[in-house]
Short mmCIF file of C-alpha atoms in Angstrom, two decimals:
data_model
loop_
_atom_site.label_atom_id
_atom_site.label_comp_id
_atom_site.label_asym_id
_atom_site.label_seq_id
_atom_site.Cartn_x
_atom_site.Cartn_y
_atom_site.Cartn_z
CA UNK K 1 -5.93 -29.16 -17.39
CA UNK K 2 -2.91 -28.22 -19.51
CA UNK K 3 -3.69 -26.73 -22.93
CA UNK K 4 -0.98 -26.19 -25.53
CA UNK K 5 -1.54 -23.87 -28.47
CA UNK K 6 0.66 -23.26 -31.49
CA UNK K 7 0.51 -20.21 -33.70
CA UNK K 8 0.44 -19.95 -36.63
CA UNK K 9 -1.26 -23.17 -37.72
CA UNK K 10 0.40 -22.91 -41.13
CA UNK K 11 3.26 -20.87 -42.54
CA UNK K 12 4.70 -20.54 -46.02
CA UNK K 13 8.03 -18.77 -46.52
CA UNK K 14 10.63 -18.45 -49.27
CA UNK K 15 13.89 -20.31 -48.88
CA UNK K 16 16.52 -18.51 -46.83
CA UNK K 17 14.16 -16.71 -44.46
CA UNK K 18 14.59 -16.83 -40.71
CA UNK K 19 11.35 -17.76 -38.99
CA UNK K 20 9.78 -18.13 -35.56
CA UNK K 21 7.21 -20.68 -34.47
CA UNK K 22 5.26 -20.05 -31.29
CA UNK K 23 3.99 -22.35 -28.58
CA UNK K 24 2.00 -21.36 -25.49
CA UNK K 25 0.81 -23.41 -22.55
CA UNK K 26 -1.71 -22.61 -19.85
CA UNK K 27 -0.14 -24.28 -16.80
CA UNK K 28 3.41 -23.09 -16.04
CA UNK K 29 4.09 -26.07 -13.72
CA UNK K 30 5.95 -27.95 -16.43
CA UNK K 31 9.02 -30.14 -16.11
CA UNK K 32 10.29 -29.78 -19.66
CA UNK K 33 9.26 -28.79 -23.16
CA UNK K 34 10.10 -30.74 -26.28
CA UNK K 35 9.95 -29.66 -29.94
CA UNK K 36 9.30 -32.29 -32.60
CA UNK K 37 9.19 -32.45 -36.35
CA UNK K 38 6.58 -34.60 -38.11
CA UNK K 39 6.69 -35.35 -41.82
CA UNK K 40 3.39 -36.33 -43.51
CA UNK K 41 2.28 -39.83 -42.46
CA UNK K 42 5.43 -40.32 -40.41
CA UNK K 43 6.52 -40.47 -36.80
CA UNK K 44 7.80 -37.67 -34.59
CA UNK K 45 11.45 -36.70 -34.64
CA UNK K 46 12.71 -35.01 -31.49
CA UNK K 47 14.46 -31.73 -32.25
CA UNK K 48 15.15 -30.08 -28.90
CA UNK K 49 14.37 -30.61 -25.23
CA UNK K 50 14.39 -27.67 -22.82
CA UNK K 51 14.30 -28.34 -19.11
CA UNK K 52 12.11 -25.95 -17.09
CA UNK K 53 15.23 -24.48 -15.46
CA UNK K 54 16.73 -23.57 -18.85
CA UNK K 55 16.06 -20.52 -21.00
CA UNK K 56 17.14 -21.89 -24.38
CA UNK K 57 18.65 -24.76 -26.34
CA UNK K 58 20.39 -24.74 -29.70
CA UNK K 59 20.95 -27.44 -32.29
CA UNK K 60 22.42 -26.38 -35.62
CA UNK K 61 20.07 -23.87 -37.27
CA UNK K 62 17.44 -24.38 -34.57
CA UNK K 63 17.13 -22.39 -31.37
CA UNK K 64 14.35 -22.92 -28.86
CA UNK K 65 13.62 -20.55 -26.00
CA UNK K 66 11.43 -21.03 -22.96
CA UNK K 67 9.73 -18.46 -20.76
CA UNK K 68 8.09 -20.69 -18.20
CA UNK K 69 6.46 -17.93 -16.16
CA UNK K 70 4.61 -16.54 -19.15
CA UNK K 71 3.85 -19.97 -20.58
CA UNK K 72 5.64 -19.51 -23.89
CA UNK K 73 8.25 -21.12 -26.06
CA UNK K 74 9.55 -20.18 -29.48
CA UNK K 75 11.40 -22.22 -32.07
CA UNK K 76 13.66 -20.12 -34.26
CA UNK K 77 14.78 -21.62 -37.59
CA UNK K 78 17.63 -19.78 -39.29
CA UNK K 79 18.16 -19.72 -43.05
CA UNK K 80 15.21 -21.98 -43.83
CA UNK K 81 15.56 -24.67 -46.51
CA UNK K 82 12.95 -26.64 -48.51
CA UNK K 83 13.95 -29.71 -46.49
CA UNK K 84 12.63 -27.95 -43.37
CA UNK K 85 9.09 -28.30 -44.72
CA UNK K 86 7.16 -30.35 -42.16
CA UNK K 87 4.81 -29.95 -39.21
CA UNK K 88 6.47 -28.74 -36.02
CA UNK K 89 4.95 -29.81 -32.71
CA UNK K 90 5.68 -28.64 -29.21
CA UNK K 91 4.84 -30.72 -26.15
CA UNK K 92 5.12 -30.12 -22.41
CA UNK K 93 5.48 -32.56 -19.56
CA UNK K 94 4.12 -32.19 -16.04
CA UNK K 95 6.20 -32.45 -12.94
CA UNK K 96 5.11 -35.95 -11.99
CA UNK K 97 6.18 -39.56 -12.36
CA UNK K 98 4.19 -40.40 -15.47
CA UNK K 99 5.93 -37.90 -17.74
CA UNK K 100 2.98 -37.63 -20.04
CA UNK K 101 3.46 -35.15 -22.88
CA UNK K 102 0.67 -32.73 -23.79
CA UNK K 103 0.93 -31.68 -27.42
CA UNK K 104 0.00 -28.58 -29.34
CA UNK K 105 -1.76 -28.80 -32.67
CA UNK K 106 1.38 -28.03 -34.64
CA UNK K 107 2.55 -25.49 -37.19
CA UNK K 108 2.63 -26.74 -40.77
CA UNK K 109 5.66 -25.15 -42.44
CA UNK K 110 6.31 -24.95 -46.15
CA UNK K 111 9.60 -23.52 -47.38
CA UNK K 112 9.46 -22.68 -51.07
CA UNK K 113 12.59 -22.91 -53.23
CA UNK Y 1 21.69 -44.59 -34.14
CA UNK Y 2 19.27 -46.55 -31.93
CA UNK Y 3 15.62 -46.07 -32.77
CA UNK Y 4 12.16 -47.17 -31.68
CA UNK Y 5 10.56 -49.62 -34.09
CA UNK Y 6 6.89 -50.52 -34.48
CA UNK Y 7 5.02 -53.31 -36.25
CA UNK Y 8 2.91 -53.51 -38.26
CA UNK Y 9 3.08 -50.19 -40.12
CA UNK Y 10 -0.58 -50.54 -41.08
CA UNK Y 11 -3.28 -52.73 -39.58
CA UNK Y 12 -6.82 -53.06 -40.88
CA UNK Y 13 -9.34 -54.77 -38.62
CA UNK Y 14 -13.07 -55.19 -38.29
CA UNK Y 15 -15.03 -53.56 -35.49
CA UNK Y 16 -15.13 -55.79 -32.41
CA UNK Y 17 -11.88 -57.58 -33.18
CA UNK Y 18 -8.83 -57.58 -30.92
CA UNK Y 19 -5.60 -56.01 -32.13
CA UNK Y 20 -2.08 -56.02 -30.73
CA UNK Y 21 0.33 -53.29 -31.72
CA UNK Y 22 3.99 -54.02 -31.14
CA UNK Y 23 6.93 -51.82 -30.31
CA UNK Y 24 10.60 -52.37 -29.65
CA UNK Y 25 11.87 -49.45 -27.54
CA UNK Y 26 15.49 -48.30 -27.51
CA UNK Y 27 17.43 -50.99 -25.65
CA UNK Y 28 18.72 -49.08 -22.61
CA UNK Y 29 15.50 -47.12 -22.07
CA UNK Y 30 13.41 -47.79 -19.00
CA UNK Y 31 10.23 -45.78 -19.64
CA UNK Y 32 7.74 -46.61 -22.35
CA UNK Y 33 4.72 -44.76 -23.69
CA UNK Y 34 1.83 -45.06 -26.11
CA UNK Y 35 0.25 -42.06 -27.83
CA UNK Y 36 -2.29 -41.82 -30.60
CA UNK Y 37 -3.15 -39.28 -33.27
CA UNK Y 38 -6.54 -39.31 -34.92
CA UNK Y 39 -6.32 -37.88 -38.43
CA UNK Y 40 -6.21 -34.09 -38.32
CA UNK Y 41 -6.12 -33.94 -34.52
CA UNK Y 42 -3.49 -33.47 -31.82
CA UNK Y 43 -1.23 -36.24 -30.58
CA UNK Y 44 -2.82 -37.62 -27.38
CA UNK Y 45 -1.19 -39.46 -24.49
CA UNK Y 46 -2.54 -42.92 -23.69
CA UNK Y 47 -0.29 -44.55 -21.11
CA UNK Y 48 3.19 -44.62 -19.59
CA UNK Y 49 4.88 -47.77 -18.28
CA UNK Y 50 7.85 -48.31 -15.98
CA UNK Y 51 9.16 -51.24 -14.01
CA UNK Y 52 6.47 -53.52 -15.40
CA UNK Y 53 3.57 -51.39 -14.32
CA UNK Y 54 1.50 -48.47 -15.55
CA UNK Y 55 2.79 -45.11 -14.25
CA UNK Y 56 0.03 -42.96 -15.64
CA UNK Y 57 -2.89 -43.33 -18.01
CA UNK Y 58 -5.30 -40.95 -19.68
CA UNK Y 59 -9.10 -41.04 -19.79
CA UNK Y 60 -8.83 -42.59 -23.26
CA UNK Y 61 -7.05 -45.64 -21.82
CA UNK Y 62 -10.13 -47.49 -20.57
CA UNK Y 63 -10.72 -51.19 -19.89
CA UNK Y 64 -10.53 -51.96 -23.60
CA UNK Y 65 -6.83 -51.12 -23.61
CA UNK Y 66 -3.94 -52.95 -21.98
CA UNK Y 67 -0.16 -52.83 -22.20
CA UNK Y 68 2.44 -55.47 -21.62
CA UNK Y 69 6.16 -56.01 -21.77
CA UNK Y 70 6.13 -59.72 -22.56
CA UNK Y 71 9.90 -60.07 -22.79
CA UNK Y 72 13.03 -57.96 -22.52
CA UNK Y 73 12.56 -56.14 -25.79
CA UNK Y 74 8.90 -55.84 -26.83
CA UNK Y 75 6.23 -53.47 -25.53
CA UNK Y 76 2.68 -54.08 -26.73
CA UNK Y 77 -0.64 -52.26 -26.78
CA UNK Y 78 -3.76 -54.43 -26.96
CA UNK Y 79 -7.21 -53.17 -27.85
CA UNK Y 80 -9.70 -55.86 -26.87
CA UNK Y 81 -12.72 -54.96 -28.96
CA UNK Y 82 -11.99 -52.28 -31.52
CA UNK Y 83 -14.42 -49.48 -32.32
CA UNK Y 84 -14.57 -47.27 -35.40
CA UNK Y 85 -13.29 -44.35 -33.29
CA UNK Y 86 -10.10 -46.29 -32.46
CA UNK Y 87 -8.93 -45.63 -36.02
CA UNK Y 88 -5.78 -43.55 -35.60
CA UNK Y 89 -2.00 -43.55 -35.84
CA UNK Y 90 -0.56 -45.14 -32.70
CA UNK Y 91 2.91 -44.10 -31.63
CA UNK Y 92 5.19 -45.85 -29.20
CA UNK Y 93 7.89 -43.85 -27.43
CA UNK Y 94 10.63 -44.52 -24.93
CA UNK Y 95 12.95 -42.53 -22.69
CA UNK Y 96 16.06 -43.38 -20.74
CA UNK Y 97 14.72 -41.88 -17.54
CA UNK Y 98 11.27 -40.62 -16.64
CA UNK Y 99 11.88 -36.96 -17.33
CA UNK Y 100 14.24 -37.31 -20.26
CA UNK Y 101 13.68 -36.75 -23.94
CA UNK Y 102 11.12 -39.11 -25.46
CA UNK Y 103 11.95 -40.86 -28.73
CA UNK Y 104 9.07 -41.88 -30.94
CA UNK Y 105 8.62 -44.77 -33.34
CA UNK Y 106 7.27 -44.40 -36.89
CA UNK Y 107 3.75 -45.36 -35.81
CA UNK Y 108 1.16 -47.99 -36.68
CA UNK Y 109 -1.83 -46.81 -38.67
CA UNK Y 110 -4.89 -48.66 -37.35
CA UNK Y 111 -7.97 -48.67 -39.53
CA UNK Y 112 -11.16 -50.12 -38.03
CA UNK Y 113 -13.89 -50.92 -40.56
#
């Protein structure tokens, strides 16, 4: 059974810092990995999708990498801003028709002005 | 930008009652999903739906749950006889193809008393 773990569970940084969020998964037979942002009491906003054949994806100040064989992904946020404060979730999908996502517990990020 | 919508945003019901949660997926998407998030816990997959049938379902999705696409736009989740432990945020998601990026709605908070 796939297990997804995110470290750290919470992170507080001053504005302007570059930071790295970590995601690990136990079964490397994934089809893709998706990073989401969740604001308190709100839905999930998709940030980046990395296919299993890819090594990284970039969107603005965000860069996500994937090392499928070692079961790890990182989300790099450059020049953090207070508006980046949210919970960041990673989720992996299996290589099958249902495309169910298995989620990690999230990293709660606070960027202080 | 197209988005997934869900109604109601908050539903309060008594134990044993039936509830129907509604979703309007993005219009050209073919795959639909329900997930739930119990307060303080991980987001959990419930069911995926394609071509008017269930593609995959989790252990949570027992006989008390059902899904339907009653017309060309709505996608519904029905819980026949709610239990206290069904209290959670329920998220609908959709994707263009089975292995593409999933887009989530804002969620329906279900409170069972």
